[in-house]
């Protein structure tokens, strides 16, 4: 029997596609190495020829993505190899966040270092979407200008919002802000300093989970962790990371843990239901009764663990600085309600990035896009 070739398998592989793949391979190899790799080391790790690696590295250095390090002191015969590292002076990501009681923006370079950070505290609920986004745009513009004065080139921007986001960055609903069907990218581009940037939008808990994923991977070198990130603000959201990948759900709206019912027929919620977690463990409720908030969190989190068998729960936002106070009450409920608590207790820990996780994660999506497709950056 003669095998039938599909259109995909018979399509020619263009030289530009091979180059793009190899550029990304070299960049990722350097970025993920715990050693100071030389060009020869990259060739050995990737299987590419030394000549090919040398040409690709030259392009990546010229494009500001890699930098060459001074060789270590000579200890034997021969010339010591020059090491390679991600460049801290090339492309950077602009991340910004709008939440109920603050606006925030930061710039993160290719190495993951925060180079600029601005936060303004003010209740956003009295403001309409237009006024809030205009104020956020001005704050983000300050961050971009400061970063460019520091020699960086902002490659793009990403916005974190406490709501449900559809394709194209349309915020379908952000109940605690009073938003519905808000075209956030279009409004932000009205700020002259942002008009030329690609701007993406995502749920703040999703982006915070991505920020924590990068932090956890960098610290432990574990490439495929699984955890639930819980963002404690006036509203409560969650981001679920499964084997190193963010789980978004069919429509991208997963993670609304704040509207899990913890006390049936309890307090009315802005969503129209009663007894939602947000009404007992949101930031405003938390200030009034920490023990009740911890208990409510434990009840909701136990349901998630029983359903999904998540081994690690990360508490972020307002929960991170109160972790020591909240932990006993949460763990008491987890121990009582999780079926497998005696076999494999859930690990509970505070967010490594604290309250900055969402805007850090937003900036990191821009950086990851450059690292995943350096050829597109070089074409710019």
PDB file of C-alpha atoms in Angstrom, residues 45-337:
ATOM      1  CA  UNK A  45      23.798  20.878  23.730  1.00  0.00           C
ATOM      2  CA  UNK A  46      21.759  21.420  20.555  1.00  0.00           C
ATOM      3  CA  UNK A  47      23.445  19.159  18.030  1.00  0.00           C
ATOM      4  CA  UNK A  48      23.929  22.050  15.626  1.00  0.00           C
ATOM      5  CA  UNK A  49      27.303  22.551  13.961  1.00  0.00           C
ATOM      6  CA  UNK A  50      29.707  25.053  15.482  1.00  0.00           C
ATOM      7  CA  UNK A  51      29.590  27.153  12.328  1.00  0.00           C
ATOM      8  CA  UNK A  52      25.792  27.306  12.438  1.00  0.00           C
ATOM      9  CA  UNK A  53      25.768  28.192  16.146  1.00  0.00           C
ATOM     10  CA  UNK A  54      28.385  30.885  15.640  1.00  0.00           C
ATOM     11  CA  UNK A  55      26.325  32.550  12.880  1.00  0.00           C
ATOM     12  CA  UNK A  56      23.128  32.368  14.938  1.00  0.00           C
ATOM     13  CA  UNK A  57      24.838  33.747  18.039  1.00  0.00           C
ATOM     14  CA  UNK A  58      26.237  36.639  15.991  1.00  0.00           C
ATOM     15  CA  UNK A  59      22.670  37.518  14.922  1.00  0.00           C
ATOM     16  CA  UNK A  60      21.329  37.224  18.472  1.00  0.00           C
ATOM     17  CA  UNK A  61      24.115  39.395  19.871  1.00  0.00           C
ATOM     18  CA  UNK A  62      23.608  42.008  17.143  1.00  0.00           C
ATOM     19  CA  UNK A  63      19.867  42.012  17.898  1.00  0.00           C
ATOM     20  CA  UNK A  64      20.411  42.677  21.592  1.00  0.00           C
ATOM     21  CA  UNK A  65      19.128  39.278  22.730  1.00  0.00           C
ATOM     22  CA  UNK A  66      22.421  37.737  23.850  1.00  0.00           C
ATOM     23  CA  UNK A  67      25.575  39.209  25.294  1.00  0.00           C
ATOM     24  CA  UNK A  68      29.075  37.791  25.417  1.00  0.00           C
ATOM     25  CA  UNK A  69      30.679  37.505  28.851  1.00  0.00           C
ATOM     26  CA  UNK A  70      34.305  37.964  29.726  1.00  0.00           C
ATOM     27  CA  UNK A  71      36.025  34.569  29.816  1.00  0.00           C
ATOM     28  CA  UNK A  72      37.029  33.139  33.193  1.00  0.00           C
ATOM     29  CA  UNK A  73      40.696  33.354  34.255  1.00  0.00           C
ATOM     30  CA  UNK A  74      42.936  31.105  32.242  1.00  0.00           C
ATOM     31  CA  UNK A  75      43.822  27.884  34.093  1.00  0.00           C
ATOM     32  CA  UNK A  76      45.503  25.811  31.395  1.00  0.00           C
ATOM     33  CA  UNK A  77      46.638  25.690  27.805  1.00  0.00           C
ATOM     34  CA  UNK A  78      44.542  27.272  25.088  1.00  0.00           C
ATOM     35  CA  UNK A  79      42.294  30.305  24.964  1.00  0.00           C
ATOM     36  CA  UNK A  80      39.358  30.273  27.435  1.00  0.00           C
ATOM     37  CA  UNK A  81      35.916  30.187  25.831  1.00  0.00           C
ATOM     38  CA  UNK A  82      33.699  33.272  25.867  1.00  0.00           C
ATOM     39  CA  UNK A  83      30.433  32.642  27.695  1.00  0.00           C
ATOM     40  CA  UNK A  84      26.943  33.685  26.616  1.00  0.00           C
ATOM     41  CA  UNK A  85      24.000  35.109  28.565  1.00  0.00           C
ATOM     42  CA  UNK A  86      20.685  36.814  27.947  1.00  0.00           C
ATOM     43  CA  UNK A  87      21.114  40.525  27.380  1.00  0.00           C
ATOM     44  CA  UNK A  88      19.805  42.904  30.020  1.00  0.00           C
ATOM     45  CA  UNK A  89      20.091  45.803  27.587  1.00  0.00           C
ATOM     46  CA  UNK A  90      17.822  44.635  24.775  1.00  0.00           C
ATOM     47  CA  UNK A  91      14.058  44.118  24.449  1.00  0.00           C
ATOM     48  CA  UNK A  92      11.855  44.468  27.527  1.00  0.00           C
ATOM     49  CA  UNK A  93       8.227  43.834  28.433  1.00  0.00           C
ATOM     50  CA  UNK A  94       5.791  46.424  29.788  1.00  0.00           C
ATOM     51  CA  UNK A  95       3.284  44.945  32.216  1.00  0.00           C
ATOM     52  CA  UNK A  96       0.453  46.887  33.786  1.00  0.00           C
ATOM     53  CA  UNK A  97      -2.450  46.068  36.049  1.00  0.00           C
ATOM     54  CA  UNK A  98      -5.743  47.677  36.980  1.00  0.00           C
ATOM     55  CA  UNK A  99      -7.399  46.461  40.153  1.00  0.00           C
ATOM     56  CA  UNK A 100     -10.127  47.711  42.412  1.00  0.00           C
ATOM     57  CA  UNK A 101      -7.944  49.939  44.561  1.00  0.00           C
ATOM     58  CA  UNK A 102      -4.728  50.517  42.616  1.00  0.00           C
ATOM     59  CA  UNK A 103      -3.013  50.941  39.254  1.00  0.00           C
ATOM     60  CA  UNK A 104       0.425  49.466  38.598  1.00  0.00           C
ATOM     61  CA  UNK A 105       3.011  49.254  35.820  1.00  0.00           C
ATOM     62  CA  UNK A 106       6.459  47.729  35.496  1.00  0.00           C
ATOM     63  CA  UNK A 107       9.127  47.061  32.881  1.00  0.00           C
ATOM     64  CA  UNK A 108      10.992  43.742  32.942  1.00  0.00           C
ATOM     65  CA  UNK A 109      14.090  43.045  30.854  1.00  0.00           C
ATOM     66  CA  UNK A 110      14.946  39.838  28.999  1.00  0.00           C
ATOM     67  CA  UNK A 111      16.640  38.334  32.065  1.00  0.00           C
ATOM     68  CA  UNK A 112      13.470  38.760  34.144  1.00  0.00           C
ATOM     69  CA  UNK A 113      14.788  41.691  36.165  1.00  0.00           C
ATOM     70  CA  UNK A 114      12.351  44.478  37.060  1.00  0.00           C
ATOM     71  CA  UNK A 115      13.835  47.712  35.745  1.00  0.00           C
ATOM     72  CA  UNK A 116      10.955  50.105  36.450  1.00  0.00           C
ATOM     73  CA  UNK A 117       8.008  49.896  38.841  1.00  0.00           C
ATOM     74  CA  UNK A 118       5.193  52.383  39.469  1.00  0.00           C
ATOM     75  CA  UNK A 119       2.091  51.970  41.673  1.00  0.00           C
ATOM     76  CA  UNK A 120      -0.742  54.418  42.380  1.00  0.00           C
ATOM     77  CA  UNK A 121      -3.321  53.631  45.053  1.00  0.00           C
ATOM     78  CA  UNK A 122      -6.870  54.872  44.450  1.00  0.00           C
ATOM     79  CA  UNK A 123     -10.325  53.294  44.425  1.00  0.00           C
ATOM     80  CA  UNK A 124     -11.188  52.673  40.759  1.00  0.00           C
ATOM     81  CA  UNK A 125     -14.858  51.844  41.312  1.00  0.00           C
ATOM     82  CA  UNK A 126     -16.150  55.443  41.119  1.00  0.00           C
ATOM     83  CA  UNK A 127     -14.288  55.944  37.825  1.00  0.00           C
ATOM     84  CA  UNK A 128     -15.537  54.695  34.495  1.00  0.00           C
ATOM     85  CA  UNK A 129     -13.439  52.402  32.331  1.00  0.00           C
ATOM     86  CA  UNK A 130     -12.298  55.312  30.167  1.00  0.00           C
ATOM     87  CA  UNK A 131     -10.966  57.385  33.067  1.00  0.00           C
ATOM     88  CA  UNK A 132      -9.299  54.428  34.776  1.00  0.00           C
ATOM     89  CA  UNK A 133      -7.605  53.224  31.609  1.00  0.00           C
ATOM     90  CA  UNK A 134      -6.481  56.746  30.741  1.00  0.00           C
ATOM     91  CA  UNK A 135      -4.841  57.049  34.183  1.00  0.00           C
ATOM     92  CA  UNK A 136      -3.282  53.620  33.789  1.00  0.00           C
ATOM     93  CA  UNK A 137      -2.024  54.561  30.330  1.00  0.00           C
ATOM     94  CA  UNK A 138      -0.276  57.630  31.736  1.00  0.00           C
ATOM     95  CA  UNK A 139       1.352  55.502  34.437  1.00  0.00           C
ATOM     96  CA  UNK A 140       2.480  52.935  31.860  1.00  0.00           C
ATOM     97  CA  UNK A 141       3.849  55.721  29.671  1.00  0.00           C
ATOM     98  CA  UNK A 142       6.005  56.896  32.583  1.00  0.00           C
ATOM     99  CA  UNK A 143       7.358  53.384  32.995  1.00  0.00           C
ATOM    100  CA  UNK A 144       8.131  53.057  29.296  1.00  0.00           C
ATOM    101  CA  UNK A 145       9.885  56.418  29.057  1.00  0.00           C
ATOM    102  CA  UNK A 146      11.978  55.653  32.135  1.00  0.00           C
ATOM    103  CA  UNK A 147      12.949  52.264  30.690  1.00  0.00           C
ATOM    104  CA  UNK A 148      13.940  53.742  27.354  1.00  0.00           C
ATOM    105  CA  UNK A 149      16.018  56.377  29.147  1.00  0.00           C
ATOM    106  CA  UNK A 150      17.786  53.383  30.725  1.00  0.00           C
ATOM    107  CA  UNK A 151      18.635  52.014  27.275  1.00  0.00           C
ATOM    108  CA  UNK A 152      15.888  49.397  26.900  1.00  0.00           C
ATOM    109  CA  UNK A 153      13.520  48.870  23.984  1.00  0.00           C
ATOM    110  CA  UNK A 154       9.963  47.996  24.993  1.00  0.00           C
ATOM    111  CA  UNK A 155       8.808  45.143  22.761  1.00  0.00           C
ATOM    112  CA  UNK A 156       5.144  45.139  23.751  1.00  0.00           C
ATOM    113  CA  UNK A 157       2.687  45.498  26.604  1.00  0.00           C
ATOM    114  CA  UNK A 158       0.227  43.298  28.480  1.00  0.00           C
ATOM    115  CA  UNK A 159      -2.599  44.314  30.804  1.00  0.00           C
ATOM    116  CA  UNK A 160      -3.911  42.371  33.810  1.00  0.00           C
ATOM    117  CA  UNK A 161      -7.577  42.954  34.713  1.00  0.00           C
ATOM    118  CA  UNK A 162      -9.852  41.379  37.369  1.00  0.00           C
ATOM    119  CA  UNK A 163     -12.427  40.070  34.937  1.00  0.00           C
ATOM    120  CA  UNK A 164     -13.342  37.795  32.035  1.00  0.00           C
ATOM    121  CA  UNK A 165     -11.400  38.557  28.860  1.00  0.00           C
ATOM    122  CA  UNK A 166     -12.430  37.504  25.356  1.00  0.00           C
ATOM    123  CA  UNK A 167     -10.461  37.471  22.119  1.00  0.00           C
ATOM    124  CA  UNK A 168      -8.776  40.687  21.053  1.00  0.00           C
ATOM    125  CA  UNK A 169      -8.513  41.905  24.637  1.00  0.00           C
ATOM    126  CA  UNK A 170     -12.209  42.696  25.056  1.00  0.00           C
ATOM    127  CA  UNK A 171     -13.082  42.701  28.762  1.00  0.00           C
ATOM    128  CA  UNK A 172     -16.498  41.068  28.721  1.00  0.00           C
ATOM    129  CA  UNK A 173     -17.201  41.691  32.381  1.00  0.00           C
ATOM    130  CA  UNK A 174     -15.238  42.909  35.405  1.00  0.00           C
ATOM    131  CA  UNK A 175     -17.988  42.954  38.054  1.00  0.00           C
ATOM    132  CA  UNK A 176     -16.049  44.634  40.835  1.00  0.00           C
ATOM    133  CA  UNK A 177     -15.020  47.461  38.498  1.00  0.00           C
ATOM    134  CA  UNK A 178     -18.470  47.733  36.945  1.00  0.00           C
ATOM    135  CA  UNK A 179     -17.088  47.085  33.436  1.00  0.00           C
ATOM    136  CA  UNK A 180     -18.876  45.333  30.606  1.00  0.00           C
ATOM    137  CA  UNK A 181     -17.625  44.873  27.022  1.00  0.00           C
ATOM    138  CA  UNK A 182     -14.679  47.260  27.390  1.00  0.00           C
ATOM    139  CA  UNK A 183     -12.144  47.371  24.523  1.00  0.00           C
ATOM    140  CA  UNK A 184      -9.136  47.947  26.768  1.00  0.00           C
ATOM    141  CA  UNK A 185      -6.396  47.841  24.066  1.00  0.00           C
ATOM    142  CA  UNK A 186      -8.187  50.452  21.946  1.00  0.00           C
ATOM    143  CA  UNK A 187      -8.549  52.802  24.922  1.00  0.00           C
ATOM    144  CA  UNK A 188      -4.924  52.359  25.956  1.00  0.00           C
ATOM    145  CA  UNK A 189      -3.655  53.099  22.442  1.00  0.00           C
ATOM    146  CA  UNK A 190      -5.162  56.575  22.739  1.00  0.00           C
ATOM    147  CA  UNK A 191      -2.177  57.349  24.991  1.00  0.00           C
ATOM    148  CA  UNK A 192       0.494  58.529  22.488  1.00  0.00           C
ATOM    149  CA  UNK A 193       3.361  56.717  24.230  1.00  0.00           C
ATOM    150  CA  UNK A 194       1.522  53.385  23.877  1.00  0.00           C
ATOM    151  CA  UNK A 195       0.051  53.809  20.396  1.00  0.00           C
ATOM    152  CA  UNK A 196       2.805  51.862  18.604  1.00  0.00           C
ATOM    153  CA  UNK A 197       2.879  48.870  20.970  1.00  0.00           C
ATOM    154  CA  UNK A 198       1.113  45.530  20.584  1.00  0.00           C
ATOM    155  CA  UNK A 199      -1.118  45.295  23.697  1.00  0.00           C
ATOM    156  CA  UNK A 200      -2.619  42.068  25.024  1.00  0.00           C
ATOM    157  CA  UNK A 201      -5.089  41.649  27.889  1.00  0.00           C
ATOM    158  CA  UNK A 202      -5.655  38.735  30.263  1.00  0.00           C
ATOM    159  CA  UNK A 203      -7.204  37.942  33.610  1.00  0.00           C
ATOM    160  CA  UNK A 204      -5.002  39.124  36.491  1.00  0.00           C
ATOM    161  CA  UNK A 205      -4.951  35.748  38.264  1.00  0.00           C
ATOM    162  CA  UNK A 206      -3.882  33.982  35.054  1.00  0.00           C
ATOM    163  CA  UNK A 207      -1.022  36.416  34.573  1.00  0.00           C
ATOM    164  CA  UNK A 208      -0.025  36.195  38.235  1.00  0.00           C
ATOM    165  CA  UNK A 209       0.085  32.397  37.913  1.00  0.00           C
ATOM    166  CA  UNK A 210       2.374  32.754  34.887  1.00  0.00           C
ATOM    167  CA  UNK A 211       4.621  35.095  36.857  1.00  0.00           C
ATOM    168  CA  UNK A 212       4.811  32.573  39.697  1.00  0.00           C
ATOM    169  CA  UNK A 213       5.479  29.792  37.186  1.00  0.00           C
ATOM    170  CA  UNK A 214       8.561  31.588  35.912  1.00  0.00           C
ATOM    171  CA  UNK A 215       9.721  32.342  39.454  1.00  0.00           C
ATOM    172  CA  UNK A 216       9.239  28.713  40.534  1.00  0.00           C
ATOM    173  CA  UNK A 217      10.975  27.347  37.430  1.00  0.00           C
ATOM    174  CA  UNK A 218      13.925  29.686  37.925  1.00  0.00           C
ATOM    175  CA  UNK A 219      14.308  28.748  41.596  1.00  0.00           C
ATOM    176  CA  UNK A 220      13.776  24.981  41.461  1.00  0.00           C
ATOM    177  CA  UNK A 221      14.651  24.218  37.795  1.00  0.00           C
ATOM    178  CA  UNK A 222      11.423  22.196  37.653  1.00  0.00           C
ATOM    179  CA  UNK A 223      10.134  22.621  34.122  1.00  0.00           C
ATOM    180  CA  UNK A 224       6.582  21.326  34.568  1.00  0.00           C
ATOM    181  CA  UNK A 225       5.173  22.228  37.996  1.00  0.00           C
ATOM    182  CA  UNK A 226       1.495  21.922  38.885  1.00  0.00           C
ATOM    183  CA  UNK A 227      -0.112  24.385  41.288  1.00  0.00           C
ATOM    184  CA  UNK A 228      -3.140  26.576  41.954  1.00  0.00           C
ATOM    185  CA  UNK A 229      -2.449  30.287  42.341  1.00  0.00           C
ATOM    186  CA  UNK A 230      -5.073  32.203  44.349  1.00  0.00           C
ATOM    187  CA  UNK A 231      -5.154  35.983  44.020  1.00  0.00           C
ATOM    188  CA  UNK A 232      -6.626  37.695  47.069  1.00  0.00           C
ATOM    189  CA  UNK A 233      -7.815  41.203  46.252  1.00  0.00           C
ATOM    190  CA  UNK A 234     -11.235  42.782  46.777  1.00  0.00           C
ATOM    191  CA  UNK A 235     -12.232  40.120  44.274  1.00  0.00           C
ATOM    192  CA  UNK A 236     -10.685  36.631  44.307  1.00  0.00           C
ATOM    193  CA  UNK A 237      -9.358  34.876  41.216  1.00  0.00           C
ATOM    194  CA  UNK A 238      -7.290  31.778  40.568  1.00  0.00           C
ATOM    195  CA  UNK A 239      -4.877  30.566  37.932  1.00  0.00           C
ATOM    196  CA  UNK A 240      -4.379  26.834  37.441  1.00  0.00           C
ATOM    197  CA  UNK A 241      -1.004  25.610  36.151  1.00  0.00           C
ATOM    198  CA  UNK A 242      -0.934  21.970  35.024  1.00  0.00           C
ATOM    199  CA  UNK A 243       2.426  20.435  34.128  1.00  0.00           C
ATOM    200  CA  UNK A 244       3.936  23.839  33.457  1.00  0.00           C
ATOM    201  CA  UNK A 245       1.047  25.124  31.310  1.00  0.00           C
ATOM    202  CA  UNK A 246      -1.711  27.552  32.263  1.00  0.00           C
ATOM    203  CA  UNK A 247      -5.153  25.946  32.008  1.00  0.00           C
ATOM    204  CA  UNK A 248      -7.662  28.482  30.668  1.00  0.00           C
ATOM    205  CA  UNK A 249     -10.820  26.465  30.116  1.00  0.00           C
ATOM    206  CA  UNK A 250     -12.820  26.219  26.899  1.00  0.00           C
ATOM    207  CA  UNK A 251     -13.518  29.973  26.635  1.00  0.00           C
ATOM    208  CA  UNK A 252     -10.535  31.175  28.634  1.00  0.00           C
ATOM    209  CA  UNK A 253     -12.654  31.983  31.685  1.00  0.00           C
ATOM    210  CA  UNK A 254     -11.467  29.395  34.195  1.00  0.00           C
ATOM    211  CA  UNK A 255     -10.342  30.289  37.692  1.00  0.00           C
ATOM    212  CA  UNK A 256     -13.328  32.233  39.086  1.00  0.00           C
ATOM    213  CA  UNK A 257     -12.865  30.719  42.522  1.00  0.00           C
ATOM    214  CA  UNK A 258     -14.222  33.878  44.162  1.00  0.00           C
ATOM    215  CA  UNK A 259     -17.692  32.764  43.105  1.00  0.00           C
ATOM    216  CA  UNK A 260     -17.500  29.261  44.535  1.00  0.00           C
ATOM    217  CA  UNK A 261     -20.278  28.922  47.109  1.00  0.00           C
ATOM    218  CA  UNK A 262     -18.911  28.362  50.613  1.00  0.00           C
ATOM    219  CA  UNK A 263     -22.005  29.167  52.673  1.00  0.00           C
ATOM    220  CA  UNK A 264     -25.304  28.411  50.865  1.00  0.00           C
ATOM    221  CA  UNK A 265     -27.867  31.170  51.423  1.00  0.00           C
ATOM    222  CA  UNK A 266     -25.104  33.358  52.839  1.00  0.00           C
ATOM    223  CA  UNK A 267     -24.241  36.960  52.038  1.00  0.00           C
ATOM    224  CA  UNK A 268     -25.426  38.349  48.676  1.00  0.00           C
ATOM    225  CA  UNK A 269     -22.680  38.763  46.085  1.00  0.00           C
ATOM    226  CA  UNK A 270     -22.274  41.303  43.275  1.00  0.00           C
ATOM    227  CA  UNK A 271     -22.562  38.420  40.799  1.00  0.00           C
ATOM    228  CA  UNK A 272     -26.175  37.822  41.878  1.00  0.00           C
ATOM    229  CA  UNK A 273     -25.581  34.634  43.867  1.00  0.00           C
ATOM    230  CA  UNK A 274     -25.290  34.208  47.631  1.00  0.00           C
ATOM    231  CA  UNK A 275     -22.560  32.830  49.882  1.00  0.00           C
ATOM    232  CA  UNK A 276     -19.669  33.315  47.414  1.00  0.00           C
ATOM    233  CA  UNK A 277     -16.110  32.989  48.727  1.00  0.00           C
ATOM    234  CA  UNK A 278     -15.431  36.604  47.715  1.00  0.00           C
ATOM    235  CA  UNK A 279     -17.913  37.856  50.321  1.00  0.00           C
ATOM    236  CA  UNK A 280     -16.025  36.126  53.153  1.00  0.00           C
ATOM    237  CA  UNK A 281     -12.387  36.157  52.062  1.00  0.00           C
ATOM    238  CA  UNK A 282     -12.079  39.143  49.716  1.00  0.00           C
ATOM    239  CA  UNK A 283      -9.785  41.938  50.860  1.00  0.00           C
ATOM    240  CA  UNK A 284     -12.561  44.001  52.441  1.00  0.00           C
ATOM    241  CA  UNK A 285     -14.053  41.007  54.280  1.00  0.00           C
ATOM    242  CA  UNK A 286     -10.590  39.834  55.272  1.00  0.00           C
ATOM    243  CA  UNK A 287      -9.948  43.051  57.191  1.00  0.00           C
ATOM    244  CA  UNK A 288     -13.027  42.440  59.343  1.00  0.00           C
ATOM    245  CA  UNK A 289     -12.654  38.759  60.254  1.00  0.00           C
ATOM    246  CA  UNK A 290      -9.428  36.896  59.410  1.00  0.00           C
ATOM    247  CA  UNK A 291     -10.455  33.593  61.050  1.00  0.00           C
ATOM    248  CA  UNK A 292     -13.681  33.468  59.032  1.00  0.00           C
ATOM    249  CA  UNK A 293     -11.764  34.354  55.861  1.00  0.00           C
ATOM    250  CA  UNK A 294      -9.254  31.557  56.485  1.00  0.00           C
ATOM    251  CA  UNK A 295     -12.049  29.069  57.089  1.00  0.00           C
ATOM    252  CA  UNK A 296     -13.905  30.112  53.936  1.00  0.00           C
ATOM    253  CA  UNK A 297     -10.702  29.832  51.907  1.00  0.00           C
ATOM    254  CA  UNK A 298     -10.061  26.378  53.291  1.00  0.00           C
ATOM    255  CA  UNK A 299     -13.567  25.215  52.355  1.00  0.00           C
ATOM    256  CA  UNK A 300     -13.249  26.470  48.769  1.00  0.00           C
ATOM    257  CA  UNK A 301      -9.702  25.190  48.310  1.00  0.00           C
ATOM    258  CA  UNK A 302     -10.631  21.754  49.662  1.00  0.00           C
ATOM    259  CA  UNK A 303     -13.269  21.481  46.932  1.00  0.00           C
ATOM    260  CA  UNK A 304     -10.656  22.344  44.286  1.00  0.00           C
ATOM    261  CA  UNK A 305      -8.159  19.803  45.658  1.00  0.00           C
ATOM    262  CA  UNK A 306     -10.766  17.043  45.858  1.00  0.00           C
ATOM    263  CA  UNK A 307     -11.775  17.710  42.256  1.00  0.00           C
ATOM    264  CA  UNK A 308      -8.367  18.298  40.630  1.00  0.00           C
ATOM    265  CA  UNK A 309      -5.793  16.676  42.955  1.00  0.00           C
ATOM    266  CA  UNK A 310      -3.640  19.828  42.974  1.00  0.00           C
ATOM    267  CA  UNK A 311      -0.507  19.297  45.121  1.00  0.00           C
ATOM    268  CA  UNK A 312       0.475  22.935  45.741  1.00  0.00           C
ATOM    269  CA  UNK A 313      -1.567  26.066  46.491  1.00  0.00           C
ATOM    270  CA  UNK A 314       0.085  29.489  46.209  1.00  0.00           C
ATOM    271  CA  UNK A 315      -1.519  32.422  48.025  1.00  0.00           C
ATOM    272  CA  UNK A 316      -0.914  35.781  46.371  1.00  0.00           C
ATOM    273  CA  UNK A 317      -2.161  39.360  46.397  1.00  0.00           C
ATOM    274  CA  UNK A 318      -3.340  40.489  49.834  1.00  0.00           C
ATOM    275  CA  UNK A 319      -2.973  36.907  51.114  1.00  0.00           C
ATOM    276  CA  UNK A 320       0.808  36.804  50.691  1.00  0.00           C
ATOM    277  CA  UNK A 321       1.728  39.231  53.519  1.00  0.00           C
ATOM    278  CA  UNK A 322      -0.907  37.618  55.783  1.00  0.00           C
ATOM    279  CA  UNK A 323       0.165  34.072  54.992  1.00  0.00           C
ATOM    280  CA  UNK A 324       1.299  33.239  58.546  1.00  0.00           C
ATOM    281  CA  UNK A 325      -2.034  34.380  59.991  1.00  0.00           C
ATOM    282  CA  UNK A 326      -4.206  32.629  57.411  1.00  0.00           C
ATOM    283  CA  UNK A 327      -2.311  29.368  57.118  1.00  0.00           C
ATOM    284  CA  UNK A 328      -3.540  27.564  60.289  1.00  0.00           C
ATOM    285  CA  UNK A 329      -7.226  28.131  59.521  1.00  0.00           C
ATOM    286  CA  UNK A 330      -6.854  27.108  55.885  1.00  0.00           C
ATOM    287  CA  UNK A 331      -4.862  23.992  56.710  1.00  0.00           C
ATOM    288  CA  UNK A 332      -7.404  22.993  59.365  1.00  0.00           C
ATOM    289  CA  UNK A 333     -10.182  22.979  56.752  1.00  0.00           C
ATOM    290  CA  UNK A 334      -7.981  21.225  54.174  1.00  0.00           C
ATOM    291  CA  UNK A 335      -7.133  18.523  56.711  1.00  0.00           C
ATOM    292  CA  UNK A 336     -10.819  18.055  57.584  1.00  0.00           C
ATOM    293  CA  UNK A 337     -12.253  18.150  54.071  1.00  0.00           C
TER     294      UNK A 337
END
